[in-house]
Amino acid sequence: MPDRSYFRFRPRGDPATTTMEEEEEEAHAEAVARWQAGLARLVRDPLLCDLPAQVTPEEIGSQVALEYGQAMTVRVRRVDAPEAPMPVVVVQSASVLELKKALRRFVQLRQERQGGARHISWRHIWRTYSLTFGGEKLADDRKKLREYGIRNRDEVSFVKRLRQ
């Protein structure tokens, strides 16, 4: 009969119970801690100081692209809400669809950091609301923002659609 001592319960912390999975978890936790420490150093840089502490690599890339003039900030303001406009970063040659995706990502990150609603139905939002600039609706998702005259630091309104 085979020895079943392998299956006996061993208390946590017993060196015999350390498994590869636990070692991998510890190594992963250590790598994450080093990554966060490195990001914290980056965020203290004068060019990146306006980024949040829990910054994502995507946000760092966007900020660097802004500094090199490869991206622009489009401020999106909800007309029906008194809150400050949302600064959304997109590449200079972005389309309306790319602006919508960047807005979605911005809102998701803000909710994760502030602990807001868990799920937003973006399909419902785009059926109910539309983006406008200078009184013109940004209706064609494939059209470039430049074609609408949108430049760096311009403000786009997020307005409720009228029923047709």
Tab-separated table of C-alpha atoms in Angstrom:
chain	number	residue	atom	x	y	z
A	1	MET	CA	0.000	0.000	0.000
A	2	PRO	CA	1.384	3.490	-0.887
A	3	ASP	CA	2.503	5.905	1.804
A	4	ARG	CA	-0.227	8.529	2.345
A	5	SER	CA	1.813	10.839	4.576
A	6	TYR	CA	1.867	13.317	1.681
A	7	PHE	CA	-1.864	13.907	2.131
A	8	ARG	CA	-1.727	14.619	5.854
A	9	PHE	CA	-2.700	18.099	7.019
A	10	ARG	CA	0.265	20.308	7.828
A	11	PRO	CA	-0.192	23.668	9.544
A	12	ARG	CA	0.423	26.825	7.479
A	13	GLY	CA	3.921	28.097	7.950
A	14	ASP	CA	5.378	24.608	8.157
A	15	PRO	CA	8.333	24.583	5.724
A	16	ALA	CA	7.157	21.259	4.369
A	17	THR	CA	3.898	22.872	3.163
A	18	THR	CA	5.530	25.586	1.054
A	19	THR	CA	4.493	24.854	-2.480
A	20	MET	CA	5.561	26.249	-5.794
A	21	GLU	CA	2.276	28.149	-6.018
A	22	GLU	CA	2.939	29.969	-2.751
A	23	GLU	CA	6.469	30.801	-3.892
A	24	GLU	CA	5.112	32.112	-7.200
A	25	GLU	CA	2.513	34.214	-5.356
A	26	GLU	CA	5.231	35.720	-3.160
A	27	ALA	CA	7.418	36.412	-6.200
A	28	HIS	CA	4.463	38.010	-7.986
A	29	ALA	CA	3.623	40.171	-4.965
A	30	GLU	CA	7.256	41.277	-4.772
A	31	ALA	CA	7.301	42.135	-8.492
A	32	VAL	CA	4.074	44.130	-8.147
A	33	ALA	CA	5.529	46.026	-5.177
A	34	ARG	CA	8.674	46.871	-7.188
A	35	TRP	CA	6.508	47.951	-10.139
A	36	GLN	CA	4.414	50.242	-7.912
A	37	ALA	CA	7.568	51.728	-6.351
A	38	GLY	CA	8.980	52.421	-9.814
A	39	LEU	CA	5.726	54.038	-10.914
A	40	ALA	CA	5.713	56.183	-7.780
A	41	ARG	CA	9.203	57.456	-8.719
A	42	LEU	CA	8.021	58.177	-12.261
A	43	VAL	CA	4.986	60.080	-11.032
A	44	ARG	CA	7.223	62.379	-8.992
A	45	ASP	CA	8.883	63.471	-12.254
A	46	PRO	CA	7.889	67.087	-13.125
A	47	LEU	CA	6.484	66.027	-16.509
A	48	LEU	CA	4.307	63.314	-14.971
A	49	CYS	CA	3.396	64.926	-11.636
A	50	ASP	CA	-0.285	65.418	-12.511
A	51	LEU	CA	-0.901	61.666	-12.855
A	52	PRO	CA	-2.633	59.721	-10.051
A	53	ALA	CA	-0.663	57.474	-7.680
A	54	GLN	CA	-2.233	54.278	-9.094
A	55	VAL	CA	-1.259	55.204	-12.643
A	56	THR	CA	-1.527	52.738	-15.518
A	57	PRO	CA	1.110	52.292	-18.239
A	58	GLU	CA	-1.473	53.592	-20.719
A	59	GLU	CA	-1.763	56.866	-18.777
A	60	ILE	CA	2.016	57.268	-18.699
A	61	GLY	CA	2.181	56.717	-22.462
A	62	SER	CA	-0.580	59.274	-23.008
A	63	GLN	CA	1.176	61.859	-20.855
A	64	VAL	CA	4.478	61.345	-22.685
A	65	ALA	CA	2.672	61.631	-26.043
A	66	LEU	CA	1.135	64.911	-24.830
A	67	GLU	CA	4.562	66.275	-23.927
A	68	TYR	CA	5.918	65.389	-27.384
A	69	GLY	CA	2.888	66.889	-29.144
A	70	GLN	CA	1.691	63.534	-30.477
A	71	ALA	CA	-1.571	63.680	-28.507
A	72	MET	CA	-4.122	66.253	-27.421
A	73	THR	CA	-6.443	66.740	-24.483
A	74	VAL	CA	-10.124	67.044	-25.307
A	75	ARG	CA	-12.228	68.233	-22.391
A	76	VAL	CA	-15.625	66.522	-22.330
A	77	ARG	CA	-18.327	68.321	-20.342
A	78	ARG	CA	-21.732	66.942	-19.447
A	79	VAL	CA	-24.227	69.705	-20.112
A	80	ASP	CA	-26.710	68.382	-17.531
A	81	ALA	CA	-24.138	68.080	-14.706
A	82	PRO	CA	-22.269	70.845	-12.867
A	83	GLU	CA	-19.052	68.820	-12.522
A	84	ALA	CA	-15.746	69.844	-14.094
A	85	PRO	CA	-14.962	68.699	-17.635
A	86	MET	CA	-13.242	65.335	-18.061
A	87	PRO	CA	-9.781	65.685	-19.650
A	88	VAL	CA	-9.564	62.879	-22.202
A	89	VAL	CA	-6.264	62.288	-24.017
A	90	VAL	CA	-6.335	61.087	-27.635
A	91	VAL	CA	-3.778	61.048	-30.450
A	92	GLN	CA	-3.730	64.047	-32.795
A	93	SER	CA	-5.255	62.044	-35.653
A	94	ALA	CA	-8.030	60.484	-33.533
A	95	SER	CA	-11.500	59.768	-34.851
A	96	VAL	CA	-14.764	60.313	-33.002
A	97	LEU	CA	-14.861	56.578	-32.194
A	98	GLU	CA	-11.387	56.779	-30.613
A	99	LEU	CA	-12.560	59.746	-28.519
A	100	LYS	CA	-15.552	57.704	-27.343
A	101	LYS	CA	-13.294	54.775	-26.403
A	102	ALA	CA	-10.898	57.094	-24.558
A	103	LEU	CA	-13.837	58.657	-22.694
A	104	ARG	CA	-15.035	55.185	-21.709
A	105	ARG	CA	-11.562	54.255	-20.418
A	106	PHE	CA	-11.291	57.554	-18.516
A	107	VAL	CA	-14.643	56.987	-16.786
A	108	GLN	CA	-13.793	53.357	-15.949
A	109	LEU	CA	-10.461	54.340	-14.372
A	110	ARG	CA	-12.092	57.154	-12.409
A	111	GLN	CA	-14.765	54.775	-11.098
A	112	GLU	CA	-12.177	52.188	-10.073
A	113	ARG	CA	-10.257	54.837	-8.134
A	114	GLN	CA	-13.301	56.469	-6.532
A	115	GLY	CA	-15.422	53.352	-6.064
A	116	GLY	CA	-18.408	54.349	-8.175
A	117	ALA	CA	-20.962	52.245	-10.041
A	118	ARG	CA	-19.652	48.877	-11.180
A	119	HIS	CA	-21.159	48.733	-14.651
A	120	ILE	CA	-22.166	51.350	-17.179
A	121	SER	CA	-24.073	50.393	-20.300
A	122	TRP	CA	-22.183	52.333	-22.943
A	123	ARG	CA	-24.574	51.096	-25.595
A	124	HIS	CA	-27.404	52.829	-23.719
A	125	ILE	CA	-25.303	55.950	-23.206
A	126	TRP	CA	-24.504	56.372	-26.909
A	127	ARG	CA	-28.175	55.820	-27.784
A	128	THR	CA	-29.259	58.443	-25.247
A	129	TYR	CA	-26.432	60.996	-25.480
A	130	SER	CA	-24.242	62.411	-28.210
A	131	LEU	CA	-21.079	64.466	-28.397
A	132	THR	CA	-21.244	67.969	-29.864
A	133	PHE	CA	-18.671	70.625	-30.673
A	134	GLY	CA	-19.576	74.174	-31.586
A	135	GLY	CA	-23.236	73.231	-31.953
A	136	GLU	CA	-22.422	70.434	-34.426
A	137	LYS	CA	-23.196	66.825	-33.503
A	138	LEU	CA	-20.232	64.442	-33.854
A	139	ALA	CA	-22.375	61.882	-35.679
A	140	ASP	CA	-19.857	60.063	-37.897
A	141	ASP	CA	-17.634	57.802	-35.776
A	142	ARG	CA	-15.094	57.434	-38.606
A	143	LYS	CA	-14.608	61.172	-39.085
A	144	LYS	CA	-11.437	62.671	-37.619
A	145	LEU	CA	-11.692	65.189	-34.787
A	146	ARG	CA	-9.646	67.645	-36.883
A	147	GLU	CA	-12.362	67.578	-39.546
A	148	TYR	CA	-14.781	68.927	-36.937
A	149	GLY	CA	-12.228	71.614	-35.992
A	150	ILE	CA	-11.362	70.075	-32.615
A	151	ARG	CA	-7.870	70.976	-31.392
A	152	ASN	CA	-5.901	70.563	-28.167
A	153	ARG	CA	-7.776	71.710	-25.036
A	154	ASP	CA	-11.063	72.242	-26.884
A	155	GLU	CA	-14.266	71.417	-25.044
A	156	VAL	CA	-16.752	68.881	-26.382
A	157	SER	CA	-20.247	68.709	-24.887
A	158	PHE	CA	-21.972	65.510	-23.854
A	159	VAL	CA	-25.668	66.252	-24.473
A	160	LYS	CA	-28.895	64.298	-24.338
A	161	ARG	CA	-30.269	63.404	-27.757
A	162	LEU	CA	-33.630	64.755	-28.808
A	163	ARG	CA	-36.253	62.145	-29.631
A	164	GLN	CA	-36.964	61.882	-33.320
